XYZ file of C-alpha atoms in Angstrom:
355
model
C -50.748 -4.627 -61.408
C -49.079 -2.380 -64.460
C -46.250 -3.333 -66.784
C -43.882 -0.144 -67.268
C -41.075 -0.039 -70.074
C -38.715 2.194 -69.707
C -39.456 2.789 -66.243
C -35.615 3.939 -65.421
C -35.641 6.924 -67.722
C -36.583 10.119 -67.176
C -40.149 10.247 -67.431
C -41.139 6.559 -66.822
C -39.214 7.147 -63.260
C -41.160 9.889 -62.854
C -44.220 8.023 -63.851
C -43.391 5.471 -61.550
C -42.872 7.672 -57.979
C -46.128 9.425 -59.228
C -48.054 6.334 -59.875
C -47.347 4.820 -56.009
C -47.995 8.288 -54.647
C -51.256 7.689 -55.831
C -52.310 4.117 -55.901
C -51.607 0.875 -54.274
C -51.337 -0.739 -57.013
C -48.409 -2.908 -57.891
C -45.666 -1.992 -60.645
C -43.579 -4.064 -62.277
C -40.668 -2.191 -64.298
C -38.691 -3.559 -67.349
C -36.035 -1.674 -68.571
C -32.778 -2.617 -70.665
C -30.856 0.052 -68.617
C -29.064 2.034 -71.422
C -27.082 5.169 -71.005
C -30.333 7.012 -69.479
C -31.524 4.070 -67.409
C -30.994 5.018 -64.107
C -31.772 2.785 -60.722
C -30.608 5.575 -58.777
C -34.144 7.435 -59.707
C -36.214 5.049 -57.914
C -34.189 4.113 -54.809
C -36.659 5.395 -52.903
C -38.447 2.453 -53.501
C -36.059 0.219 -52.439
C -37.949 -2.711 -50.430
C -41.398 -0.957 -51.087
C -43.945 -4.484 -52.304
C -45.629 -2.872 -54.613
C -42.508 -2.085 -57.017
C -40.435 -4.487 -58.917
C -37.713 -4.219 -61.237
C -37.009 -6.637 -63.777
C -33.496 -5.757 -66.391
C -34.525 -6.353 -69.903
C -35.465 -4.770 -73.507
C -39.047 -4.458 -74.213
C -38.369 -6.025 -77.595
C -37.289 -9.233 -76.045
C -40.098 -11.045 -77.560
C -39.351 -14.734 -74.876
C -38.683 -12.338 -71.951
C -41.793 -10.000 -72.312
C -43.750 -12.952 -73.325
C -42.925 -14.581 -69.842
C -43.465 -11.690 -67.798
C -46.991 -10.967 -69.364
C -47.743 -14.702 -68.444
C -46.370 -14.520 -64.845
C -47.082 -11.191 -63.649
C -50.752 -11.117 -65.557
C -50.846 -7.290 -65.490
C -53.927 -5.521 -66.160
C -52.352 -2.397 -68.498
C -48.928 -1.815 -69.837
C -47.568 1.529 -70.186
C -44.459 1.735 -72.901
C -42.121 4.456 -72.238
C -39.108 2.510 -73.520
C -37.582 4.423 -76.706
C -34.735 6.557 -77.738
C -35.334 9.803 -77.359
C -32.702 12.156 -78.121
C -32.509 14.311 -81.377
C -29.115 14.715 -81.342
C -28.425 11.395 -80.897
C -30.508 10.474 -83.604
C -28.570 12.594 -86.139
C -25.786 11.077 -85.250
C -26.444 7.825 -85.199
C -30.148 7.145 -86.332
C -29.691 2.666 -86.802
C -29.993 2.042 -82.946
C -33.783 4.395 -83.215
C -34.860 2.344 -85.835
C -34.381 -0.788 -83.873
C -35.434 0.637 -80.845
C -38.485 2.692 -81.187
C -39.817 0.287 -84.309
C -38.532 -2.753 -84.200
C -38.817 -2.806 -80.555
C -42.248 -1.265 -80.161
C -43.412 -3.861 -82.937
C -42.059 -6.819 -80.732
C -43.995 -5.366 -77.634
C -47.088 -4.973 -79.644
C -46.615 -8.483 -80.839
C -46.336 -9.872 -77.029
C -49.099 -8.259 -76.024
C -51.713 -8.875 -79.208
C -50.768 -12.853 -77.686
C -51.255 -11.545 -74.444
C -54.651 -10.288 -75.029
C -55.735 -13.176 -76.769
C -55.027 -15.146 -73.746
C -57.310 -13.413 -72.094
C -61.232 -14.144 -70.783
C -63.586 -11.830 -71.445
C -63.768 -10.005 -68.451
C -60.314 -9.281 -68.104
C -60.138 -7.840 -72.202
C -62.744 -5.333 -71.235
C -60.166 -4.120 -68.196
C -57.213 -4.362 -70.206
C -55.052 -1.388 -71.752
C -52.172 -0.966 -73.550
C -50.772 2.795 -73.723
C -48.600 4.315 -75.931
C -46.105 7.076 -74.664
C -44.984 9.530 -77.564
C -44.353 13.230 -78.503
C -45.284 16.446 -80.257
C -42.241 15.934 -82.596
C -44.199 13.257 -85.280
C -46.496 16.392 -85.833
C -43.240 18.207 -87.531
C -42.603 22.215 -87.456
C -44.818 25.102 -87.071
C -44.401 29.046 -88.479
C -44.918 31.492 -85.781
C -48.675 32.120 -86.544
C -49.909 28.198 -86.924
C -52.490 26.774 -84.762
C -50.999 24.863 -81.968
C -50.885 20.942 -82.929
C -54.241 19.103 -82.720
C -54.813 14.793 -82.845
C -55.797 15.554 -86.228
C -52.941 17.130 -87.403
C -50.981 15.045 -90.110
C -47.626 13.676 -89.383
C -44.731 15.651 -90.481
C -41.877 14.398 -88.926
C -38.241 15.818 -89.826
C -35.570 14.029 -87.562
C -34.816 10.349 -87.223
C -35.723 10.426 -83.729
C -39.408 12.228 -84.785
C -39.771 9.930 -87.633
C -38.955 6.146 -85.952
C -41.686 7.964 -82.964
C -44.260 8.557 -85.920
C -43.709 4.825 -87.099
C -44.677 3.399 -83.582
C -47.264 5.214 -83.251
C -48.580 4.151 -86.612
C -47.870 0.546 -85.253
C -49.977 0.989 -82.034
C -53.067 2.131 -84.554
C -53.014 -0.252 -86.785
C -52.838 -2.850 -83.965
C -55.939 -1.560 -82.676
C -57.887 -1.306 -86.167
C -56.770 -4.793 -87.173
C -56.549 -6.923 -84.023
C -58.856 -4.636 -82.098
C -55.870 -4.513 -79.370
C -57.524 -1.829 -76.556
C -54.672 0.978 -77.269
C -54.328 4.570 -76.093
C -51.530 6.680 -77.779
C -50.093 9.824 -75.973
C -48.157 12.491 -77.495
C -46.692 15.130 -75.300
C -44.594 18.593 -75.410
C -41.297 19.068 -74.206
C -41.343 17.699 -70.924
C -38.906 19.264 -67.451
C -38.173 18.529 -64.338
C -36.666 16.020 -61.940
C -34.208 13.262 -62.733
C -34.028 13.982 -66.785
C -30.402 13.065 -68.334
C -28.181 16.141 -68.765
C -28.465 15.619 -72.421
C -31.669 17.662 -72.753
C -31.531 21.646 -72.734
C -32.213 22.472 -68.908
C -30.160 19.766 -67.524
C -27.601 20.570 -69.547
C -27.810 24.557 -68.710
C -28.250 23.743 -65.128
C -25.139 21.041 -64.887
C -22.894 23.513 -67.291
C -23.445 26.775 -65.092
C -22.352 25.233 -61.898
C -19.328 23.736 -63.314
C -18.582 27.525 -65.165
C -18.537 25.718 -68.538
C -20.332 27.474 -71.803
C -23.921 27.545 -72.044
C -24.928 25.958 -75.834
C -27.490 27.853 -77.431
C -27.973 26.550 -81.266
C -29.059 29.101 -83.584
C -30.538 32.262 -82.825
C -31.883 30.122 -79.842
C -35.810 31.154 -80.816
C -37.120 27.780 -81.533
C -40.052 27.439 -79.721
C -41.589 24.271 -77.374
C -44.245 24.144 -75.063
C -43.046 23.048 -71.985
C -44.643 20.466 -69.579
C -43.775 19.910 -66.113
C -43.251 15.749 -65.652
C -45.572 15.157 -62.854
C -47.722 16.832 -65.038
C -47.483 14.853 -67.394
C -47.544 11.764 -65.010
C -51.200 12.988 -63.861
C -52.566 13.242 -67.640
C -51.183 9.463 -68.279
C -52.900 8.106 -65.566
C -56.055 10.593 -66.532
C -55.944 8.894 -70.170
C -55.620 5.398 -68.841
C -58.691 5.610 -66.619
C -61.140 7.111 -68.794
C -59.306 7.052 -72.396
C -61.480 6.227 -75.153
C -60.054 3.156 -77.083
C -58.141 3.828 -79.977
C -57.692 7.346 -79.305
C -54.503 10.079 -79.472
C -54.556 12.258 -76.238
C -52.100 15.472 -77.096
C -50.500 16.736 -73.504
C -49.158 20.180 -73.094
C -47.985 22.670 -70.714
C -49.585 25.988 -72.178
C -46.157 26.792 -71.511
C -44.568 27.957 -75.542
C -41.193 30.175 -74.961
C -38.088 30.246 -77.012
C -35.006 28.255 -76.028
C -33.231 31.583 -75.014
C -35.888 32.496 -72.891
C -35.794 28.971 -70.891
C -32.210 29.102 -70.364
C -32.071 32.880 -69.029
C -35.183 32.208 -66.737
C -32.739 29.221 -65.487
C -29.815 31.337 -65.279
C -31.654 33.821 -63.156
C -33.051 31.568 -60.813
C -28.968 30.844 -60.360
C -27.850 33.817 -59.596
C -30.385 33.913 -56.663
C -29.917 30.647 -55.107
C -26.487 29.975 -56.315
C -24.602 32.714 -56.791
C -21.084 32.923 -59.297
C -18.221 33.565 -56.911
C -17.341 36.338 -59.390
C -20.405 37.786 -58.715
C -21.360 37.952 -62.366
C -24.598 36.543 -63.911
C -24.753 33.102 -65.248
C -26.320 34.967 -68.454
C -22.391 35.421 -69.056
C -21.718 31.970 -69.890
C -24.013 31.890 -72.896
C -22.569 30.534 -76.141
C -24.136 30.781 -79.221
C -23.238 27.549 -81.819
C -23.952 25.988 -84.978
C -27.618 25.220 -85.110
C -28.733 21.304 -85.518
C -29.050 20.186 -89.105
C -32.866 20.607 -89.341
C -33.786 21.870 -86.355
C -38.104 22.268 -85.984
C -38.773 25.694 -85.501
C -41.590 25.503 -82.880
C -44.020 23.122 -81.323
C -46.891 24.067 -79.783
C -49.780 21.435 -78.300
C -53.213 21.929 -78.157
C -54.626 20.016 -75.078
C -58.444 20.954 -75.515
C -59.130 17.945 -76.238
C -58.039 15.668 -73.044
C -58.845 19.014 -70.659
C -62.664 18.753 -72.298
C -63.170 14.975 -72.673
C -61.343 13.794 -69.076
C -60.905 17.222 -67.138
C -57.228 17.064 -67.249
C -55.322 20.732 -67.445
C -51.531 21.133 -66.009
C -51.013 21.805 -62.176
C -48.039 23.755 -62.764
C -47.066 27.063 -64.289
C -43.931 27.827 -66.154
C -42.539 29.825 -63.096
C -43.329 27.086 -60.557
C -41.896 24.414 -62.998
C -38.720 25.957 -63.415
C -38.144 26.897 -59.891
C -38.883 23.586 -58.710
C -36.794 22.105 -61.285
C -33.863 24.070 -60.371
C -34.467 23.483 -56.605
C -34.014 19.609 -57.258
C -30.653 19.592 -58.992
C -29.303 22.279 -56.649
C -30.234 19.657 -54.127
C -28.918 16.627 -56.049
C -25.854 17.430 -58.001
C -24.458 14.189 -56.374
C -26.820 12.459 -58.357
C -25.566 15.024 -61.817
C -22.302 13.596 -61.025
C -23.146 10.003 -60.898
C -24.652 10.145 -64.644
C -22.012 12.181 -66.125
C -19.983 9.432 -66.557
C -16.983 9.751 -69.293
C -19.588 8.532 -71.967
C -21.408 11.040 -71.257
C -18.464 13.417 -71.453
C -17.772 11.697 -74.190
C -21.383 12.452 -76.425
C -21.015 16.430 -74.928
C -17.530 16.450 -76.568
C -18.582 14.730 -79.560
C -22.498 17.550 -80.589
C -20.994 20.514 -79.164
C -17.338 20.552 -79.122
C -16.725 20.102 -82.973
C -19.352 23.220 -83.073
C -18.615 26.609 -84.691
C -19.097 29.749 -82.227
């Protein structure tokens, strides 16, 4: 079986549906259930054996200690972090303690783990790190796209506790030889991601005929990865990942904010048309950009399409349209996580914004 942290959230959920689409094999999913933890993603799996949930935080050193010991898993897979850039601005003490101290605690667990372990089952063992294109910092418009080699840069809270763990998960494989893999992928879309994040958001505020937030001049560039995409490159890097090695995971997708939220609010006006009659487009609202906002990201996946044949199923175009497809069909499920915290946070980085 796997261990998955963070296996509520966006991408871990994700992970999760993909993984048992795919395999047989058991997963067992720890997650402290913060504002982004959702159960709701993986009802589907409700009485399925080969998926168990277990409510925790990954940096409970007795808890994670116990479930290594029980459950004996043969890889763990740590999605669990903060994750939001806004959030981190705002308050960047609870991504500290999170995505360090918490990611330190986890290593910590598992270095015991591993030591536990007979020969046989060391050689099979992996633990893989789940990160992002944000530790590499910001690119100008004519920079090569980041490689593994590039050095780390990072420029928000959020990028900069990410760049930490990551440095964590290396040294515990250069000084306790723990069998790591390290991940770091571009923006990534698609079902079940909090309505936080820019398409979400766009998607959630059209229907409801609120403003659509652009920050800035709304040309910062990301390349942007479809999740299942994403899921199938994990699961590429944990089969065949050379130890001790950073795997960088793009889209080929790089477009300007602006450009993501009018392909959204096209796709709209077909399928869900204003009563009005006018185009979504309309609702556009240009605000105060984020205090050091990276101007563009941009991955360079050569390395995990040559070494383990991965390359990204989807295009932009299907992405997006697939994307908006889901929450047209699920806006229950918008409704369920837009609690009045979550109100609450939208009020709190857009409403105090200057138009």
């Amino acid at each position: 079986m796997i261990l998955v942290t963070g296996g509520a959230g966006f991408i871990g959920a994700n992970f999760i549906l993909d993984w048992l689409r795919e395999s047989d094999e058991p997963v067992l999913n720890l997650d402290k259930l913060t504002y982004a933890g959702n159960l709701e993603n993986l009802c589907g799996l409700t009485g399925d054996p080969r998926y168990a949930f277990v409510q925790g935080d990954f940096g409970d050193r007795a808890l994670v200690d116990a479930l290594l010991a029980r459950h004996r898993p043969r890889a763990v897979i740590n999605f669990a972090a903060e994750s939001h850039v806004d959030r981190s601005i705002h308050g960047p003490g609870e991504f500290i303690q999170t995505n360090i101290v918490g990611t330190f605690t986890l290593l910590e667990s598992v270095r015991a783990y591993f030591a536990s372990m007979g020969d046989v089952e060391k050689a099979a063992f992996r633990f893989l790190h789940v990160s992002t294109d944000e530790v590499y910092g910001s690119l100008s418009a004519t920079d090569p796209a980041f490689s593994e080699s590039n050095r780390y840069e990072p420029n928000s809270p959020y990028s900069a506790s990410k760049a930490a763990s990551d440095h964590l998960v290396r040294a515990y494989h250069h000084t306790y030889g723990l069998p790591v893999l390290t991940t770091n992928c571009s923006n990534n879309y698609g079902p079940y991601q909090f309505p936080e994040k820019l398409i979400p958001l766009i998607i959630a505020n059209a229907l409801a005929g609120k403003p659509l937030p652009i920050y800035g001049d709304g040309q910062q560039v990301r390349d942007w990865l479809y999740v299942t995409d994403h899921c199938s490159a994990i699961r590429c890097v944990l089969a065949g990942g050379r130890l001790g090695e950073t795997y960088n995971i793009g889209g080929n997708n790089e477009k300007p904010n602006l450009d993501i939220v009018h392909a959204v609010c096209d796709l709209l006006d077909q399928r869900r048309p204003r009563a009005d009659g006018l185009p979504y487009r309309q609702q556009i609202t240009y605000v105060t950009d984020r205090p050091g906002h990276d101007r563009r990201y941009a991955i360079d996946a050569a390395k995990i399409e040559s070494g383990l044949g991965w390359r990204p199923a989807e295009t932009f175009a299907s992405g997006i349209s697939k994307t908006v497809d889901w929450y047209l069909e699920h806006q229950q499920w918008i409704s369920n996580v837009q609690s009045g915290a979550y109100r609450e946070w939208v009020e709190k980085n857009y409403g105090k914004r200057s138009e």
